[in-house]
Coordinates of C-alpha atoms and ligand atoms in Angstrom, one line a residue:
X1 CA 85.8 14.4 -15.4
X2 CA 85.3 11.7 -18.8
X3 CA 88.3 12.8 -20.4
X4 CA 86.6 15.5 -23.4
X5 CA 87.5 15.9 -27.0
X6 CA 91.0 18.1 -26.0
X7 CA 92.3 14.6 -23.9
X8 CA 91.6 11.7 -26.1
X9 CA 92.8 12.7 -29.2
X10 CA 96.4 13.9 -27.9
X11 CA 96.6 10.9 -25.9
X12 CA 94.2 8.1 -26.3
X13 CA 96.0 5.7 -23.5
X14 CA 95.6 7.3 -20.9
X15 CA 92.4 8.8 -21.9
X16 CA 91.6 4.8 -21.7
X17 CA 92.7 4.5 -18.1
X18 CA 91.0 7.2 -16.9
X19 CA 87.7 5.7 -18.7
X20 CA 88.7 2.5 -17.1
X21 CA 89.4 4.1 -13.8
X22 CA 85.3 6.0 -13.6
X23 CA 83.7 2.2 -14.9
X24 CA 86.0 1.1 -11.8
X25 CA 84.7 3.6 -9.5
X26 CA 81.6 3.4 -10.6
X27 CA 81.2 -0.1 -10.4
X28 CA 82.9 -1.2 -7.3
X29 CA 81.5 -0.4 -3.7
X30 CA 84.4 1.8 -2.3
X31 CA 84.7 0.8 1.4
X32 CA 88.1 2.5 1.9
X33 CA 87.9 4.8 4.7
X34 CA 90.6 7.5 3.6
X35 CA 88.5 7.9 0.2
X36 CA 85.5 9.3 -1.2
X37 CA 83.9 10.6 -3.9
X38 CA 84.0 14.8 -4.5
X39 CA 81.0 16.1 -6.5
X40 CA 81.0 17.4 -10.2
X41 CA 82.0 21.4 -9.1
X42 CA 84.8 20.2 -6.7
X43 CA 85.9 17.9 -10.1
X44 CA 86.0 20.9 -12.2
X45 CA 87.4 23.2 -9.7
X46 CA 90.2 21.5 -9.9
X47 CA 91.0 20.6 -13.3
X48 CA 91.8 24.3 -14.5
X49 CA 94.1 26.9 -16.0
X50 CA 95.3 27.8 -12.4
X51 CA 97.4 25.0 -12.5
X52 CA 99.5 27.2 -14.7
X53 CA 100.2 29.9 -12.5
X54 CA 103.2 30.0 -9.7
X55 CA 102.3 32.2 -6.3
X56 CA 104.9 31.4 -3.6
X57 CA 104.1 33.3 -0.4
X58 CA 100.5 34.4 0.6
X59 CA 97.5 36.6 -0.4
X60 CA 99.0 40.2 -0.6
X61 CA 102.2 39.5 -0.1
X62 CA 103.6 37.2 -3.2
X63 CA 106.8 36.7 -5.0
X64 CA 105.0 36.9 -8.3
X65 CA 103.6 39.3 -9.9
X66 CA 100.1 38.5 -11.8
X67 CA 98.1 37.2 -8.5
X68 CA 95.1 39.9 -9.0
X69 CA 92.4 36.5 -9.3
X70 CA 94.4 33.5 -7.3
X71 CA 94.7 35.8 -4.5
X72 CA 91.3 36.2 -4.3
X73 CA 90.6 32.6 -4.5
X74 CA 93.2 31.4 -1.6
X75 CA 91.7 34.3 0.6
X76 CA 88.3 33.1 0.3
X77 CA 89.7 29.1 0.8
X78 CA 91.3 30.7 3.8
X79 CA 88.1 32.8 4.7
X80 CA 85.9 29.8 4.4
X81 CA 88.2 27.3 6.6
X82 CA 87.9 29.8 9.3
X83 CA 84.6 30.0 9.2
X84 CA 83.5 26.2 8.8
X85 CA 86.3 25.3 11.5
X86 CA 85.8 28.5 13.9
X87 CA 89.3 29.1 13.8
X88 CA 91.4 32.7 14.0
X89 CA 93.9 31.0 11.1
X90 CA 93.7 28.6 8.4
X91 CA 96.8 27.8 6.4
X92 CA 95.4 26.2 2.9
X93 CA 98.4 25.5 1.1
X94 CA 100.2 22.5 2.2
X95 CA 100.3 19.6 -0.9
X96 CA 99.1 16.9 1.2
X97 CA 98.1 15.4 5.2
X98 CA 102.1 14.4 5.6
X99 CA 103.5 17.8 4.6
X100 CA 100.9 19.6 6.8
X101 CA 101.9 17.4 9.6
X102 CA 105.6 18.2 8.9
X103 CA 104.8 21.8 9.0
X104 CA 103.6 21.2 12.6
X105 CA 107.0 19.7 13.7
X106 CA 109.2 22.7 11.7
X107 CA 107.2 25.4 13.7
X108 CA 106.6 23.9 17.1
X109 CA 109.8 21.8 17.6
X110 CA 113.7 21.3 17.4
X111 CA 115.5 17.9 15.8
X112 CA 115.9 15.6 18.7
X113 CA 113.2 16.9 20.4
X114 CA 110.9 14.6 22.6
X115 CA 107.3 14.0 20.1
X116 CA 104.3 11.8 20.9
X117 CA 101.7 10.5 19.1
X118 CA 100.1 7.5 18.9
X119 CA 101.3 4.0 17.5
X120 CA 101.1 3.1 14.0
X121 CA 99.8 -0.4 14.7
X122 CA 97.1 0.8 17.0
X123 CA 95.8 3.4 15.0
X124 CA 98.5 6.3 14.3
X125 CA 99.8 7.7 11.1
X126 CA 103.2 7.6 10.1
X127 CA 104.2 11.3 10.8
X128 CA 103.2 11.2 14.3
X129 CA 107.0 9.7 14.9
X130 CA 106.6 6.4 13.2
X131 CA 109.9 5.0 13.1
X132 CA 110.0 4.8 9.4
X133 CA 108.8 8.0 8.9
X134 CA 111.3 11.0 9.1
X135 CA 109.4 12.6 11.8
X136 CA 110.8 8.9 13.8
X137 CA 113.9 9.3 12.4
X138 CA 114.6 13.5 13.4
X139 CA 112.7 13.2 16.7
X140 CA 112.8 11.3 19.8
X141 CA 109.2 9.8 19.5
X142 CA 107.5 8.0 22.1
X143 CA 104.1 6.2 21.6
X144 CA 100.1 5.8 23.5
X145 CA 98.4 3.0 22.2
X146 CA 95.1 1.4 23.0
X147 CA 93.7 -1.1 26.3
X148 CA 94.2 -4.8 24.8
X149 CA 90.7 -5.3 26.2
X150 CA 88.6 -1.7 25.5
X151 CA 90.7 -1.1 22.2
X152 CA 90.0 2.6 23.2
X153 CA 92.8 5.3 24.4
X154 CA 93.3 5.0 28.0
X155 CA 93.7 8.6 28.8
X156 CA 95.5 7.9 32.2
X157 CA 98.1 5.5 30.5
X158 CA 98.1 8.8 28.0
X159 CA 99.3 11.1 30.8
X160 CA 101.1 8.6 32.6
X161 CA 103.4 8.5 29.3
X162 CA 103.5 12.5 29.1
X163 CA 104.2 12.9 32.5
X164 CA 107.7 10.3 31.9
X165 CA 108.5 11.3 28.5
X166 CA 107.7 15.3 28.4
X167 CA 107.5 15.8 24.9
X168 CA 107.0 18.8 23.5
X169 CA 104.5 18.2 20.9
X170 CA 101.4 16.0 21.2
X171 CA 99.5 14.3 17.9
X172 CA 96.0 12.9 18.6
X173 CA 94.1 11.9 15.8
X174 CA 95.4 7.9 13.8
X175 CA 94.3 6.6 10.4
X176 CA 92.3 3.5 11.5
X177 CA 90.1 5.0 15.4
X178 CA 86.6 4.0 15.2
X179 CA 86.2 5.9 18.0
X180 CA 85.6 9.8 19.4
X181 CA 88.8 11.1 20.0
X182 CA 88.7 13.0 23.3
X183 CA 89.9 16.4 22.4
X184 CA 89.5 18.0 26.0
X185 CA 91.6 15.5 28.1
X186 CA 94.5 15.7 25.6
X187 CA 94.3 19.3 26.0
X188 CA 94.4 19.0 29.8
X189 CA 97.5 16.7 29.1
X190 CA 99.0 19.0 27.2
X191 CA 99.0 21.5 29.4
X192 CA 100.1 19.4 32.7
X193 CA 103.6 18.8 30.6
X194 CA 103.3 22.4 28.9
X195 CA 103.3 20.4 25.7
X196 CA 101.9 21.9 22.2
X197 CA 98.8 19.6 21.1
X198 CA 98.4 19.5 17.7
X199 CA 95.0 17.3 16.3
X200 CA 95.1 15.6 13.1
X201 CA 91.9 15.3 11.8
X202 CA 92.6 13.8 8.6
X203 CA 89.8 10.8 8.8
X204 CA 87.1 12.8 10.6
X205 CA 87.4 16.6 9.2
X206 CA 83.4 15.9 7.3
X207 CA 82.5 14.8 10.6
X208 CA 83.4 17.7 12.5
X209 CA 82.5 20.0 10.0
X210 CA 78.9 18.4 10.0
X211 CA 78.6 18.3 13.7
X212 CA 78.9 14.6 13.9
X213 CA 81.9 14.5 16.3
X214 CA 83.5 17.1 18.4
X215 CA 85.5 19.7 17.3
X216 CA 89.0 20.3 18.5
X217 CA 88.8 23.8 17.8
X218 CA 89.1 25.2 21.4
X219 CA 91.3 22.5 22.7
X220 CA 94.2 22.1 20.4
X221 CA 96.7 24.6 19.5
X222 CA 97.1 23.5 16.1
X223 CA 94.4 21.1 13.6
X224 CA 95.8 19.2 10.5
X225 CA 93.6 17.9 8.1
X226 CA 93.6 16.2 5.1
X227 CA 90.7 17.3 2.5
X228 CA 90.1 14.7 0.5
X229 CA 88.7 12.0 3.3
X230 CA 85.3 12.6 4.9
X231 CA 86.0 16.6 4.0
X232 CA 85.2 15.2 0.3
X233 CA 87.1 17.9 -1.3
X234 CA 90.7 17.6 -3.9
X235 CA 93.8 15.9 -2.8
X236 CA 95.1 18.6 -0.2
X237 CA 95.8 19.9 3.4
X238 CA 94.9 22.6 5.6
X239 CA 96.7 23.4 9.2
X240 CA 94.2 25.4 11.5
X241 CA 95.6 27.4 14.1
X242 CA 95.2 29.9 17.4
X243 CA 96.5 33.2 16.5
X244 CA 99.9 32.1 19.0
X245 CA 101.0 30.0 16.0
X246 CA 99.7 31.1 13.0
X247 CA 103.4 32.9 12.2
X248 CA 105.0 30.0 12.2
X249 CA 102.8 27.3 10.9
X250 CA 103.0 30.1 7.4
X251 CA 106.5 30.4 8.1
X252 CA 106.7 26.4 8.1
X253 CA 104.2 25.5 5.1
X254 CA 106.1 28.1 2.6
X255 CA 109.1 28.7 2.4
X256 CA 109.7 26.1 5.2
X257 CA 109.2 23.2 3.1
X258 CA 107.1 24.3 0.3
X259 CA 107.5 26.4 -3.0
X260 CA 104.2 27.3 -4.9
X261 CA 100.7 26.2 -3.7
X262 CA 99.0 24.0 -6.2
X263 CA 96.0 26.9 -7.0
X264 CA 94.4 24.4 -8.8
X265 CA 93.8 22.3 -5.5
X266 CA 93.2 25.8 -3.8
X267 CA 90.5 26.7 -5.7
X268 CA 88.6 22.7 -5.6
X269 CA 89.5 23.1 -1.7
X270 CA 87.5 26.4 -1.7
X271 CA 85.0 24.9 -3.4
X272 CA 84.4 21.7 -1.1
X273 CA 84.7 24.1 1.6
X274 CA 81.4 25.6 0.6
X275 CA 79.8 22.6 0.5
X276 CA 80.8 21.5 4.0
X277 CA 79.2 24.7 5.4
X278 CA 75.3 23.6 3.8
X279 CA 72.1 21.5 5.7
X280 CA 73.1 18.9 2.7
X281 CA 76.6 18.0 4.2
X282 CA 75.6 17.8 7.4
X283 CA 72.7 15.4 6.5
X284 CA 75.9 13.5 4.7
X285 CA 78.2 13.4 7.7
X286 CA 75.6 12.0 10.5
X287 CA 74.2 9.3 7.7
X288 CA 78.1 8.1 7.7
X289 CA 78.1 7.9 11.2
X290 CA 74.9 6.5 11.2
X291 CA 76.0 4.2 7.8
X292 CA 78.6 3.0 9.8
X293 CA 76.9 2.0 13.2
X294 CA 74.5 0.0 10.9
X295 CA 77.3 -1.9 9.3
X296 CA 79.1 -2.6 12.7
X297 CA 75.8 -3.9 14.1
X298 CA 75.3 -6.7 11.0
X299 CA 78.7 -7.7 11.0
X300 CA 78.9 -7.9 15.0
X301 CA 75.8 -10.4 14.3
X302 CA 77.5 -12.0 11.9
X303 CA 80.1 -13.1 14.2
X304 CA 83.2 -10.7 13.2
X305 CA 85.2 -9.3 15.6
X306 CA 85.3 -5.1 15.6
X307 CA 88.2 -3.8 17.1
X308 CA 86.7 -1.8 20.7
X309 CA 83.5 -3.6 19.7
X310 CA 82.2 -1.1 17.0
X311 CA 82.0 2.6 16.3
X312 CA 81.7 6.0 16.9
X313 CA 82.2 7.7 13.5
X314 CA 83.0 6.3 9.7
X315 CA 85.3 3.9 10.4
X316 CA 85.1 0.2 11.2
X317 CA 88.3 -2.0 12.1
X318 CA 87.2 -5.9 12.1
X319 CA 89.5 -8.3 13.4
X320 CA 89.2 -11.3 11.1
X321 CA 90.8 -14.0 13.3
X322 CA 87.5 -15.2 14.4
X323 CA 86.5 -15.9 11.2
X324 CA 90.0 -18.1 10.4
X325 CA 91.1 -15.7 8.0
X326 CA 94.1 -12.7 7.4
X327 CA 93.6 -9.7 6.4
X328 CA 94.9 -9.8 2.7
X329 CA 94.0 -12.4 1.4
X330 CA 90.2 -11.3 2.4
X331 CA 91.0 -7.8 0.8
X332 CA 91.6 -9.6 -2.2
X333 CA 88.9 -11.4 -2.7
X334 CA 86.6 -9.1 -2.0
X335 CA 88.1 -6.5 -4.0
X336 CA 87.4 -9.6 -6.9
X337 CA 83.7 -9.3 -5.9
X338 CA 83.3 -5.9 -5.8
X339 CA 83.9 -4.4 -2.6
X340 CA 86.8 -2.2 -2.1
X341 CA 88.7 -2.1 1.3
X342 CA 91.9 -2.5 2.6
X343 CA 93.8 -5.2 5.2
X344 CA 95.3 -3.2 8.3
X345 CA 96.7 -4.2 11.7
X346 CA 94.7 -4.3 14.2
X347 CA 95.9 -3.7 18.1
X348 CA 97.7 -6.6 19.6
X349 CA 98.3 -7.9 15.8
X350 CA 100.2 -11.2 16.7
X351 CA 100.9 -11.1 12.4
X352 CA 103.0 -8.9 10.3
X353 CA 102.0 -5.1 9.0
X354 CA 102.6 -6.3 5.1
X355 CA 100.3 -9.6 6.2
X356 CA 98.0 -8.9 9.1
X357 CA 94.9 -9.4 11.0
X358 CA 92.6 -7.2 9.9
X359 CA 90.3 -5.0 7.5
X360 CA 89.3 -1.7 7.4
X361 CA 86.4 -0.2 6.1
X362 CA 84.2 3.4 6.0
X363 CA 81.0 4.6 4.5
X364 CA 82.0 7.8 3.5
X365 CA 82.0 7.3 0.0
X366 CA 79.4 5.1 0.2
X367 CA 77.5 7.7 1.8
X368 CA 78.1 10.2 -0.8
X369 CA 76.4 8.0 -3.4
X370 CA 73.2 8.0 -1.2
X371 CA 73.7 4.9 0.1
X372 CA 71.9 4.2 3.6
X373 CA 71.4 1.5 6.5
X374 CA 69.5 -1.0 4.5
X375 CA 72.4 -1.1 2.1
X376 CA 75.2 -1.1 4.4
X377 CA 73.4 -4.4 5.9
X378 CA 73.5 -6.0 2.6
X379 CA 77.5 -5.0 2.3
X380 CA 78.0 -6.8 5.7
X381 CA 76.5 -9.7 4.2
X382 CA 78.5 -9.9 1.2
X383 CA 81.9 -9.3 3.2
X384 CA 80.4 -12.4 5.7
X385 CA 80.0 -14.2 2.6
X386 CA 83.4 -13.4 1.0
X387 CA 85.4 -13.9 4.0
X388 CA 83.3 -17.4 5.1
X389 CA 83.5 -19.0 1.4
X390 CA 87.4 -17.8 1.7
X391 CA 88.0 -20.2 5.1
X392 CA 86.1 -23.2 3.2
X393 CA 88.5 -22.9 0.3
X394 CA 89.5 -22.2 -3.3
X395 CA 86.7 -23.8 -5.0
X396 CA 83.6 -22.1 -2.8
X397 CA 85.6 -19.0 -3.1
X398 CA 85.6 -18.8 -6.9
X399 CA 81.9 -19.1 -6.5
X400 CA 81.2 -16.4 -4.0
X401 CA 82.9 -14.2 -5.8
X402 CA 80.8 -14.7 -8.8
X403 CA 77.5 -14.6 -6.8
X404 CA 78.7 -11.7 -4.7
X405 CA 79.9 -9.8 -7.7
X406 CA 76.8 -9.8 -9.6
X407 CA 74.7 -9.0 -6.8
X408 CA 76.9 -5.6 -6.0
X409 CA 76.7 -4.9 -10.0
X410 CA 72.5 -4.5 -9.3
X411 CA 73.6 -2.1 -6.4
X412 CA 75.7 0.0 -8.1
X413 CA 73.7 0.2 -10.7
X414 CA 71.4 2.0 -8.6
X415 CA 73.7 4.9 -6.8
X416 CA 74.9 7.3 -9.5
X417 CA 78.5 8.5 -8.3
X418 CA 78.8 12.0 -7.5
X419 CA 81.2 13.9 -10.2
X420 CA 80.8 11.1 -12.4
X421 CA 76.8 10.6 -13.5
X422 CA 74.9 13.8 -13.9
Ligands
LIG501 C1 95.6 10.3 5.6 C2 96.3 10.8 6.8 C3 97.4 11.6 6.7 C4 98.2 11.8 5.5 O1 97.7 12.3 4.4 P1 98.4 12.2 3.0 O2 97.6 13.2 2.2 O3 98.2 10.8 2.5 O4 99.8 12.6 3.1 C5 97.9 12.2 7.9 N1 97.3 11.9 9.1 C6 96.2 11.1 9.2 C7 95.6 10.9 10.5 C8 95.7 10.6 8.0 O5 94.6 9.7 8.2

């Protein structure tokens, strides 16, 4: 929220950053696919006096005395993940998507144990065994990509690997797949190599909560999700399990690896939660999907190259080579005119992760500021315009930026930003 009379006079820089930060936000055309915007009660859900208040352990059963109200808000976070999700057990605690996922790997497996998960340059997050990540480091982690020609999970190759490698815990679910993750044949998977599956739905969570792309509920053991993505609640993390692993994932999240839940976050999470459940957000997560088909469809015309030819859900992943350009460089630029996104390897990247091929993009926030297909046609155009003027060089580059930039000013102008302008 604008930082109020109590902020600025206490401390007047960073009450200036955070002014600078909302013009920012408001002002730029935020493409990043892991972002979006939360709306004003989610905003001031989260910026309250439970933040001074300490509650290791769980509703009922606390190491604190004084929990009378904060229990009552974690049970009804709790209550309402359940309920959105359809699941016997929500965990609502963990401080982010990478502690949630560790919390999988302290309650399901052993160091050394055989993990899989998908790569990191096709797709993958880092804590599905990424070599750089500790869950790489503590596990033996073995990796499914996707076909160099379909740039889609080859579920065959996917049980071909299981069936060599038995590992003992499966992730599906990456950071950058524009396409429906097939929930069912991991299952089946899973259970050929007696394997827990465990479904990170970090990026899609609003999705699935909306009814715009299948639920894994059903088919995994055990759902991570972020809550802050296309769920468009507070920084956060909730683990969603069958009654077979509730125990442990608790046992994991606190005191496994955690001390007091941020209630703060609990109670914004709660909040967002409530909003998931409505007609509205529903409405919200098929526009993104359908956002992001439109966008896919004007840069495919515009002769950019979409990694497995387009998209399913929120997320687009364009291949820039065709166009003679890398991936950072473009980011750059178009962050200079106005549009926010950010450069990301794409399958097969014959370049470097700190300098690669590609961009990736989502409408979620977008979406959340009302935007729709007509619009997302004219932010294909302006990337097409970027990325082209970048090819030809410095001095038609400097000039689409300037044209660009202006042009994205009118839009913006025009879609107030949820939690900002009321
Ligand atoms: C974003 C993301 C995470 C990690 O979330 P953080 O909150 O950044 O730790 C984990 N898994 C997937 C698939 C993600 O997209």
């Amino acid at each position: 929220m604008t930082p109020t009379n109590a902020l600025r006079p206490v401390d007047p820089e960073i009450a200036e950053l955070i002014d600078a930060e909302e013009r920012r936000q408001r002002d730029t055309l935020k493409l990043i696919a892991s972002e979006n915007y939360v709306s004003a009660a989610v905003l001031e859900a989260s910026g309250t006096v439970l933040t001074n208040k300490y509650s290791e352990g769980y509703p009922g059963r606390r190491y604190y005395e004084g929990q009378q109200v904060i229990d009552q808000i974690e049970t009804r976070a709790v209550e309402r993940a359940k309920s959105l999700f359809g699941t016997p057990h929500a965990n609502v605690q963990p401080y982010s998507g990478s502690p949630a996922n560790l919390a999988v790997y302290l309650a399901t497996v052993k160091p050394g144990d055989t993990v899989m998960g998908m790569s990191l340059p096709m797709g993958g997050h880092l804590t599905h065994g990424w070599s750089v990540s500790a869950t790489g480091t503590w596990f033996n982690a073995v990796h499914y990509g996707v076909g160099r020609e379909t740039g889609r999970v080859d579920m065959d190759e996917v049980r071909e690997i299981a069936l060599r490698e038995r590992p003992k815990l499966i992730f599906c679910g990456g950071t950058a797949i524009p396409r429906v993750i097939d929930f069912p044949a991991f299952a089946e998977i899973a259970r050929e190599v007696e394997a827990v599956l465990a479904a990170d739905i970090a990026h899609i969570a609003g999705l699935v909560a909306g009814g715009a792309h299948p639920s894994p509920v059903g088919h995994a053991d055990i759902v991570t999700t972020t809550t802050h993505k296309t769920l468009r609640g507070p920084r956060g993390a909730m683990i969603l399990a069958n009654e077979e692993y509730a125990k442990a994932i608790d046992k994991a999240v606190f005191p496994g690896l955690q001390g007091g839940p941020h209630n703060h976050t609990t109670a914004g999470i709660a909040v967002a939660l409530r909003e998931a459940a409505t007609p509205e957000f529903a409405a919200y997560a098929q526009q993104i999907v359908a956002n992001a088909a439109a966008l896919a469809d004007e840069l495919l015309a515009r002769g950019f190259q979409l990694s497995s030819g387009g998209t399913d859900n929120h997320l687009v992943l364009i291949d820039l080579t065709s166009k003679g350009v890398a991936g950072k460089p473009a980011a750059k630029l178009l962050d200079r005119a106005g549009l926010e996104t950010n450069y990301n390897t794409v399958p097969y990247d014959p370049r470097k992760p700190f300098d690669p091929s590609g961009l990736r993009i989502g409408t979620a926030a977008l979406t959340s500021r009302g935007m729709r297909e007509g619009e997302m046609r004219e932010v294909a155009r302006w990337m097409d315009e970027v990325v082209t003027a970048l090819a030809a060089g410095e001095d038609t580059a400097e000039k689409a930026v300037a044209q660009v930039h202006g042009e994205v000013s009118e839009l913006t102008a025009r879609f107030p930003v949820p939690g900002l302008d009321r």
